[in-house]
Tab-separated table of C-alpha atoms in Angstrom:
chain	number	residue	atom	x	y	z
A	1	MET	CA	-63.247	-125.498	26.929
A	2	ALA	CA	-66.517	-123.530	27.451
A	3	PRO	CA	-67.335	-120.596	25.082
A	4	MET	CA	-66.254	-117.132	26.267
A	5	GLY	CA	-68.768	-115.539	28.658
A	6	ILE	CA	-70.312	-118.891	29.700
A	7	ARG	CA	-69.252	-120.536	32.932
A	8	LEU	CA	-70.191	-124.192	33.595
A	9	SER	CA	-71.543	-124.978	37.033
A	10	PRO	CA	-70.162	-128.141	38.695
A	11	LEU	CA	-73.632	-128.839	40.116
A	12	GLY	CA	-75.223	-128.513	36.688
A	13	MET	CA	-72.713	-130.906	35.165
A	14	ALA	CA	-73.466	-133.471	37.877
A	15	VAL	CA	-77.212	-133.181	37.294
A	16	PHE	CA	-76.699	-133.566	33.533
A	17	CYS	CA	-74.617	-136.713	34.002
A	18	LEU	CA	-77.189	-138.215	36.329
A	19	LEU	CA	-79.943	-137.568	33.788
A	20	GLY	CA	-77.879	-139.296	31.093
A	21	LEU	CA	-77.296	-142.317	33.255
A	22	GLY	CA	-81.010	-142.500	33.983
A	23	VAL	CA	-81.843	-142.552	30.290
A	24	LEU	CA	-79.307	-145.323	29.640
A	25	TYR	CA	-80.655	-147.367	32.543
A	26	HIS	CA	-84.207	-147.262	31.210
A	27	LEU	CA	-83.033	-148.168	27.718
A	28	TYR	CA	-80.923	-151.206	28.647
A	29	SER	CA	-82.128	-152.450	32.036
A	30	GLY	CA	-84.974	-154.493	30.529
A	31	PHE	CA	-82.697	-156.091	27.951
A	32	LEU	CA	-80.030	-156.999	30.500
A	33	ALA	CA	-82.556	-158.341	32.962
A	34	GLY	CA	-84.117	-160.504	30.260
A	35	ARG	CA	-80.768	-161.928	29.198
A	36	PHE	CA	-79.853	-162.664	32.801
A	37	ALA	CA	-83.166	-164.396	33.437
A	38	PHE	CA	-82.780	-166.499	30.271
A	39	PHE	CA	-79.300	-167.573	31.351
A	40	MET	CA	-80.474	-168.547	34.824
A	41	LEU	CA	-83.477	-170.491	33.563
A	42	SER	CA	-81.922	-172.244	30.585
A	43	GLU	CA	-78.617	-173.394	32.041
A	44	PRO	CA	-79.974	-176.130	34.358
A	45	ALA	CA	-82.204	-177.564	31.605
A	46	ALA	CA	-79.286	-177.831	29.186
A	47	ALA	CA	-77.016	-179.622	31.620
A	48	ALA	CA	-77.532	-183.428	31.729
A	49	PRO	CA	-77.239	-185.152	35.095
A	50	ALA	CA	-73.732	-186.403	35.737
A	51	GLY	CA	-73.313	-190.062	34.786
A	52	ALA	CA	-76.728	-190.359	33.089
A	53	VAL	CA	-77.394	-192.248	29.841
A	54	ASP	CA	-80.349	-191.567	27.552
A	55	LEU	CA	-81.738	-194.930	26.448
A	56	ARG	CA	-83.217	-193.453	23.271
A	57	GLU	CA	-79.773	-192.270	22.215
A	58	LEU	CA	-78.292	-195.630	23.188
A	59	LEU	CA	-80.894	-197.396	21.043
A	60	ALA	CA	-80.044	-195.168	18.076
A	61	VAL	CA	-76.310	-195.837	18.279
A	62	SER	CA	-76.957	-199.556	18.900
A	63	VAL	CA	-78.882	-199.792	15.631
A	64	LEU	CA	-76.063	-197.958	13.852
A	65	ALA	CA	-73.444	-200.237	15.432
A	66	ALA	CA	-75.266	-203.393	14.330
A	67	VAL	CA	-75.536	-202.054	10.775
A	68	ARG	CA	-71.897	-200.927	10.628
A	69	GLY	CA	-70.732	-204.278	11.967
A	70	GLY	CA	-72.932	-206.005	9.424
A	71	GLU	CA	-71.245	-204.080	6.630
A	72	GLU	CA	-67.914	-205.604	7.659
A	73	VAL	CA	-69.440	-209.085	7.915
A	74	LYS	CA	-70.928	-208.813	4.426
A	75	ARG	CA	-67.787	-207.327	2.873
A	76	VAL	CA	-65.565	-210.118	4.194
A	77	ARG	CA	-67.958	-212.879	3.124
A	78	GLU	CA	-68.501	-211.478	-0.368
A	79	GLY	CA	-64.759	-210.992	-0.783
A	80	ASN	CA	-64.198	-214.588	0.359
A	81	VAL	CA	-61.353	-213.532	2.667
A	82	LEU	CA	-62.633	-215.152	5.855
A	83	ASN	CA	-59.253	-216.309	7.195
A	84	ALA	CA	-61.201	-218.777	9.323
A	85	LYS	CA	-59.464	-220.522	12.186
A	86	ALA	CA	-60.449	-222.495	15.266
A	87	LYS	CA	-60.538	-220.464	18.472
A	88	GLY	CA	-61.432	-223.311	20.806
A	89	LYS	CA	-64.098	-225.901	21.487
A	90	THR	CA	-67.604	-225.706	22.843
A	91	ARG	CA	-68.623	-227.746	25.869
A	92	GLU	CA	-70.024	-230.319	23.451
A	93	GLY	CA	-66.610	-230.625	21.802
A	94	ALA	CA	-67.398	-228.793	18.560
A	95	GLU	CA	-64.790	-226.454	17.080
A	96	GLU	CA	-65.608	-222.757	17.406
A	97	GLN	CA	-64.672	-220.738	14.348
A	98	LEU	CA	-63.196	-217.234	14.242
A	99	THR	CA	-63.077	-215.214	11.013
A	100	SER	CA	-61.977	-211.796	9.830
A	101	GLY	CA	-65.671	-210.933	9.716
A	102	ASP	CA	-65.970	-211.507	13.471
A	103	LEU	CA	-62.926	-209.388	14.261
A	104	LEU	CA	-63.602	-206.458	11.930
A	105	SER	CA	-67.266	-206.267	12.901
A	106	ASN	CA	-66.330	-206.409	16.573
A	107	ARG	CA	-63.832	-203.567	16.225
A	108	ARG	CA	-66.306	-201.353	14.391
A	109	MET	CA	-69.178	-202.019	16.792
A	110	PHE	CA	-67.188	-201.790	20.004
A	111	TYR	CA	-65.432	-198.510	19.275
A	112	LEU	CA	-68.585	-196.857	17.924
A	113	LEU	CA	-70.466	-197.683	21.122
A	114	LYS	CA	-67.512	-196.880	23.373
A	115	GLY	CA	-66.897	-193.543	21.686
A	116	ALA	CA	-70.539	-192.535	22.093
A	117	PHE	CA	-70.917	-193.778	25.693
A	118	PRO	CA	-67.465	-194.131	27.291
A	119	ALA	CA	-68.871	-194.625	30.813
A	120	VAL	CA	-70.927	-197.686	29.880
A	121	GLN	CA	-69.653	-201.249	30.347
A	122	ILE	CA	-69.491	-203.182	27.065
A	123	ASN	CA	-69.205	-206.982	26.880
A	124	SER	CA	-68.356	-208.520	23.523
A	125	GLU	CA	-67.919	-212.036	22.219
A	126	GLU	CA	-64.529	-211.193	20.744
A	127	ARG	CA	-61.528	-209.706	22.518
A	128	VAL	CA	-60.859	-206.036	21.841
A	129	ASP	CA	-57.261	-205.370	20.827
A	130	THR	CA	-56.327	-201.943	22.232
A	131	ALA	CA	-53.365	-201.795	19.875
A	132	ASP	CA	-55.821	-201.917	16.975
A	133	GLN	CA	-58.059	-199.138	18.283
A	134	GLU	CA	-60.326	-197.430	15.785
A	135	THR	CA	-61.913	-193.995	16.090
A	136	VAL	CA	-65.539	-194.295	15.065
A	137	SER	CA	-67.620	-191.203	15.749
A	138	TRP	CA	-71.375	-190.822	16.134
A	139	ASP	CA	-73.059	-187.550	15.165
A	140	ARG	CA	-75.770	-188.137	17.816
A	141	SER	CA	-78.517	-188.077	15.199
A	142	ILE	CA	-81.587	-190.192	15.956
A	143	PRO	CA	-83.527	-191.852	13.102
A	144	GLU	CA	-87.059	-190.573	12.582
A	145	ASP	CA	-88.725	-193.923	13.324
A	146	ILE	CA	-87.018	-194.025	16.720
A	147	LYS	CA	-87.897	-190.383	17.417
A	148	GLN	CA	-91.546	-191.057	16.680
A	149	LYS	CA	-91.853	-194.179	18.836
A	150	ILE	CA	-89.391	-193.702	21.698
A	151	GLN	CA	-89.303	-190.973	24.334
A	152	PRO	CA	-86.026	-189.915	26.009
A	153	LYS	CA	-85.346	-191.858	29.181
A	154	GLU	CA	-82.289	-191.385	31.368
A	155	VAL	CA	-80.769	-194.046	33.613
A	156	PRO	CA	-77.527	-194.087	35.622
A	157	ALA	CA	-74.556	-195.107	33.482
A	158	GLU	CA	-73.349	-197.545	36.133
A	159	SER	CA	-76.613	-199.517	35.822
A	160	VAL	CA	-76.078	-200.189	32.094
A	161	THR	CA	-74.360	-203.181	30.506
A	162	VAL	CA	-74.129	-203.496	26.720
A	163	TRP	CA	-73.741	-206.949	25.140
A	164	ILE	CA	-72.623	-207.141	21.517
A	165	ASP	CA	-72.415	-210.136	19.216
A	166	PRO	CA	-70.442	-208.989	16.166
A	167	LEU	CA	-71.263	-212.112	14.154
A	168	ASP	CA	-73.864	-214.597	15.280
A	169	ALA	CA	-73.810	-217.997	13.523
A	170	THR	CA	-70.113	-218.020	12.630
A	171	GLN	CA	-70.194	-221.714	11.717
A	172	GLU	CA	-72.963	-221.080	9.212
A	173	TYR	CA	-71.069	-218.004	7.997
A	174	THR	CA	-68.094	-220.186	7.059
A	175	GLU	CA	-70.476	-222.556	5.245
A	176	ASP	CA	-71.966	-219.612	3.323
A	177	LEU	CA	-75.410	-220.116	4.896
A	178	ARG	CA	-75.978	-216.384	4.920
A	179	GLN	CA	-79.624	-216.350	5.975
A	180	TYR	CA	-78.693	-217.372	9.543
A	181	VAL	CA	-76.099	-214.626	10.112
A	182	THR	CA	-76.912	-211.607	12.298
A	183	THR	CA	-75.151	-208.861	14.222
A	184	MET	CA	-76.696	-207.970	17.572
A	185	VAL	CA	-76.603	-205.346	20.311
A	186	CYS	CA	-78.383	-205.567	23.649
A	187	VAL	CA	-78.670	-203.046	26.477
A	188	ALA	CA	-79.388	-204.328	29.970
A	189	VAL	CA	-80.277	-202.080	32.900
A	190	ASN	CA	-79.628	-203.601	36.320
A	191	GLY	CA	-79.333	-206.975	34.619
A	192	LYS	CA	-82.657	-206.813	32.760
A	193	PRO	CA	-82.609	-206.641	28.943
A	194	VAL	CA	-84.392	-203.469	27.806
A	195	ILE	CA	-83.049	-202.763	24.292
A	196	GLY	CA	-82.515	-205.331	21.565
A	197	VAL	CA	-81.209	-204.925	18.012
A	198	ILE	CA	-80.963	-207.829	15.546
A	199	HIS	CA	-79.556	-207.028	12.107
A	200	LYS	CA	-79.333	-209.371	9.086
A	201	PRO	CA	-76.372	-208.126	7.030
A	202	PHE	CA	-77.192	-209.966	3.807
A	203	SER	CA	-80.745	-208.675	3.523
A	204	ALA	CA	-80.282	-205.328	5.323
A	205	TYR	CA	-83.183	-206.153	7.655
A	206	THR	CA	-83.028	-204.735	11.192
A	207	ALA	CA	-85.388	-205.464	14.079
A	208	TRP	CA	-85.219	-203.285	17.180
A	209	ALA	CA	-87.301	-202.916	20.308
A	210	MET	CA	-87.201	-201.168	23.672
A	211	VAL	CA	-89.094	-202.379	26.748
A	212	ASP	CA	-91.793	-199.867	27.762
A	213	GLY	CA	-90.877	-197.896	24.660
A	214	GLY	CA	-91.654	-199.189	21.182
A	215	SER	CA	-90.402	-201.333	18.322
A	216	ASN	CA	-90.261	-201.632	14.547
A	217	VAL	CA	-91.293	-205.304	14.611
A	218	LYS	CA	-94.283	-207.223	15.915
A	219	ALA	CA	-95.253	-210.737	16.894
A	220	ARG	CA	-97.040	-213.069	14.529
A	221	SER	CA	-100.761	-213.398	15.149
A	222	SER	CA	-101.194	-217.172	14.703
A	223	TYR	CA	-99.629	-219.950	16.764
A	224	ASN	CA	-100.343	-223.625	17.307
A	225	GLU	CA	-99.855	-224.570	20.946
A	226	LYS	CA	-100.966	-228.178	20.495
A	227	THR	CA	-98.380	-229.080	17.857
A	228	PRO	CA	-95.909	-226.204	17.868
A	229	ARG	CA	-93.085	-225.708	15.432
A	230	ILE	CA	-89.949	-225.797	17.565
A	231	ILE	CA	-86.784	-224.131	16.306
A	232	VAL	CA	-83.509	-225.479	17.684
A	233	SER	CA	-79.794	-225.331	16.960
A	234	ARG	CA	-78.644	-227.431	14.018
A	235	SER	CA	-76.133	-229.194	16.253
A	236	HIS	CA	-78.695	-229.949	18.991
A	237	ALA	CA	-81.680	-231.034	16.901
A	238	GLY	CA	-81.241	-234.697	17.792
A	239	LYS	CA	-81.254	-233.989	21.532
A	240	VAL	CA	-84.493	-232.052	21.343
A	241	GLU	CA	-86.491	-233.957	18.740
A	242	GLN	CA	-87.260	-237.151	20.622
A	243	VAL	CA	-88.311	-235.436	23.856
A	244	ALA	CA	-90.250	-232.749	21.967
A	245	ARG	CA	-92.282	-235.295	20.018
A	246	GLN	CA	-93.006	-237.249	23.195
A	247	THR	CA	-94.165	-234.039	24.861
A	248	PHE	CA	-96.111	-232.286	22.103
A	249	GLY	CA	-97.037	-235.192	19.832
A	250	ASN	CA	-95.709	-236.833	16.711
A	251	LYS	CA	-96.930	-233.968	14.533
A	252	THR	CA	-94.533	-231.541	16.173
A	253	VAL	CA	-92.278	-229.898	13.616
A	254	ILE	CA	-88.583	-229.577	14.492
A	255	ILE	CA	-86.763	-226.787	12.646
A	256	PRO	CA	-82.943	-226.984	12.808
A	257	ALA	CA	-81.392	-223.551	12.313
A	258	GLY	CA	-78.236	-221.558	12.968
A	259	GLY	CA	-77.828	-218.478	15.113
A	260	ALA	CA	-79.762	-217.370	18.186
A	261	GLY	CA	-80.739	-214.100	16.519
A	262	TYR	CA	-82.272	-215.937	13.560
A	263	LYS	CA	-84.231	-218.217	15.892
A	264	VAL	CA	-85.785	-215.292	17.781
A	265	LEU	CA	-86.757	-213.630	14.498
A	266	ALA	CA	-88.539	-216.878	13.601
A	267	LEU	CA	-91.023	-216.142	16.416
A	268	LEU	CA	-91.829	-212.703	14.979
A	269	ASP	CA	-93.584	-211.225	11.965
A	270	VAL	CA	-90.591	-210.802	9.675
A	271	ALA	CA	-91.215	-210.196	5.986
A	272	GLU	CA	-88.194	-212.098	4.702
A	273	LYS	CA	-88.270	-214.899	2.135
A	274	ASN	CA	-85.353	-216.696	3.832
A	275	GLN	CA	-86.805	-216.418	7.360
A	276	GLU	CA	-88.493	-219.543	8.696
A	277	GLU	CA	-91.388	-219.348	11.160
A	278	ALA	CA	-91.587	-221.129	14.510
A	279	ASP	CA	-93.736	-221.088	17.630
A	280	VAL	CA	-91.121	-221.952	20.274
A	281	TYR	CA	-87.354	-221.597	20.461
A	282	ILE	CA	-85.558	-224.128	22.650
A	283	HIS	CA	-81.860	-224.425	23.474
A	284	VAL	CA	-80.813	-227.288	25.717
A	285	THR	CA	-77.151	-226.553	26.469
A	286	TYR	CA	-74.949	-223.796	27.857
A	287	ILE	CA	-75.121	-220.573	25.831
A	288	LYS	CA	-73.366	-217.208	25.997
A	289	LYS	CA	-75.329	-214.114	26.976
A	290	TRP	CA	-74.298	-212.016	23.966
A	291	ASP	CA	-76.039	-214.688	21.841
A	292	ILE	CA	-79.403	-214.281	23.560
A	293	CYS	CA	-79.604	-210.854	25.232
A	294	ALA	CA	-80.840	-208.926	22.180
A	295	GLY	CA	-83.502	-211.509	21.410
A	296	ASN	CA	-84.563	-211.565	25.037
A	297	ALA	CA	-85.027	-207.777	25.017
A	298	VAL	CA	-87.050	-207.824	21.786
A	299	LEU	CA	-89.348	-210.547	23.119
A	300	ARG	CA	-89.839	-208.733	26.442
A	301	ALA	CA	-90.712	-205.511	24.630
A	302	LEU	CA	-93.387	-207.360	22.634
A	303	GLY	CA	-94.832	-209.208	25.623
A	304	GLY	CA	-92.974	-212.480	25.041
A	305	HIS	CA	-90.716	-214.539	27.279
A	306	MET	CA	-87.236	-216.015	27.280
A	307	THR	CA	-86.295	-217.977	30.393
A	308	THR	CA	-84.188	-220.916	31.427
A	309	LEU	CA	-85.757	-224.335	30.921
A	310	THR	CA	-86.991	-224.197	34.520
A	311	GLY	CA	-88.624	-220.794	34.064
A	312	GLU	CA	-86.020	-218.593	35.717
A	313	GLU	CA	-85.331	-215.127	34.345
A	314	ILE	CA	-81.853	-214.709	32.861
A	315	SER	CA	-79.735	-211.955	34.423
A	316	TYR	CA	-77.356	-210.050	32.161
A	317	THR	CA	-74.782	-209.186	34.769
A	318	GLY	CA	-71.904	-211.176	36.177
A	319	SER	CA	-70.680	-214.134	34.127
A	320	ASP	CA	-71.024	-214.185	30.358
A	321	GLY	CA	-72.712	-217.593	30.234
A	322	ASN	CA	-76.185	-218.966	30.858
A	323	GLU	CA	-76.116	-222.449	32.331
A	324	GLY	CA	-79.813	-223.297	32.316
A	325	GLY	CA	-80.633	-223.594	28.629
A	326	LEU	CA	-83.556	-221.540	27.381
A	327	ILE	CA	-87.081	-221.604	26.089
A	328	ALA	CA	-88.581	-218.625	24.274
A	329	SER	CA	-92.128	-217.925	23.170
A	330	ILE	CA	-94.548	-215.092	22.480
A	331	ASN	CA	-98.351	-214.944	22.690
A	332	MET	CA	-98.339	-218.417	24.216
A	333	ASN	CA	-98.759	-219.823	27.715
A	334	HIS	CA	-95.063	-219.820	28.586
A	335	LYS	CA	-95.542	-221.457	31.975
A	336	ALA	CA	-97.462	-224.330	30.416
A	337	LEU	CA	-94.679	-224.836	27.886
A	338	ILE	CA	-92.094	-225.075	30.659
A	339	GLU	CA	-94.179	-227.644	32.511
A	340	LYS	CA	-94.237	-229.789	29.368
A	341	LEU	CA	-90.437	-229.857	29.088
A	342	PRO	CA	-89.093	-231.095	32.452
A	343	ASP	CA	-86.598	-233.543	30.951
A	344	LEU	CA	-84.718	-231.053	28.789
A	345	GLU	CA	-83.274	-229.133	31.745
A	346	LYS	CA	-81.150	-232.153	32.664
A	347	THR	CA	-79.071	-231.773	29.526
A	348	SER	CA	-78.578	-228.001	29.739
A	349	HIS	CA	-75.504	-228.147	32.002
A	350	LYS	CA	-73.602	-230.603	29.822
């Protein structure tokens, strides 16, 4: 109520209110406009394209998956609770072994990758039991060495296929030949291997590489093309040795070894006392793609080659097997090597 003797004019009150609103507008309009502009500009940048996968993130979780799987492999072997059993026979008639290490590593690796990238197709050597599902989370952190060498790169999720080998060299694992054992993850985009991770559980060594990105491993600088050291599977050494010596000369060194991952590492500069060195890796029979995809990606990233024995590129889509054998090399004339080995292709389909 106004003091006695003073009458408030309706017009004056209206003018006063308008002045107050004007002051408030000038005080807050800049702030509100700035906040609105920030919202409009920042929202699109924060939103990732629907169905896209960042390959740098996928590399980071692939390294973690290989290490976590390797922890299971090592724990089972050191506890001597392998529970080994035959799961079938190879095309050559050899018994294929399955252990608790294979199964526990597979579960850990599969569910870590699936939880981080649910839209991506994952192919594994071992069957995934949905009744035994495990929740394995990833905090989306990226190791510093990957941050420094790899830039973010997005690709459509539907173009990606992940191949995991939860325990490479199972036969050698049962024989306690630990140096041959690896866990591996490979990422293929439109069938081409672009990310490879090879982890040695018993020495904690991990090699990784991304095509057109970077790597933490490099090729060796010295090779002998005239009398190369050829690394082959322990079970296939006899098939390769005679033809290899006829082709490259009697001084050719044949290195029998277990595990496809180990054989690829033999072509690289790996500072490991239990890692042999070779110039060429040859496999003359049918082989599964989860055995070779990671090694193929690492070699491609470093400028090397892994092809069938006739020189064809291996596609990592469709079936899980490669019928044409393989030959792998780096810093060598790969085409010339293929031309020297025409007879080996005949045995690759057996």
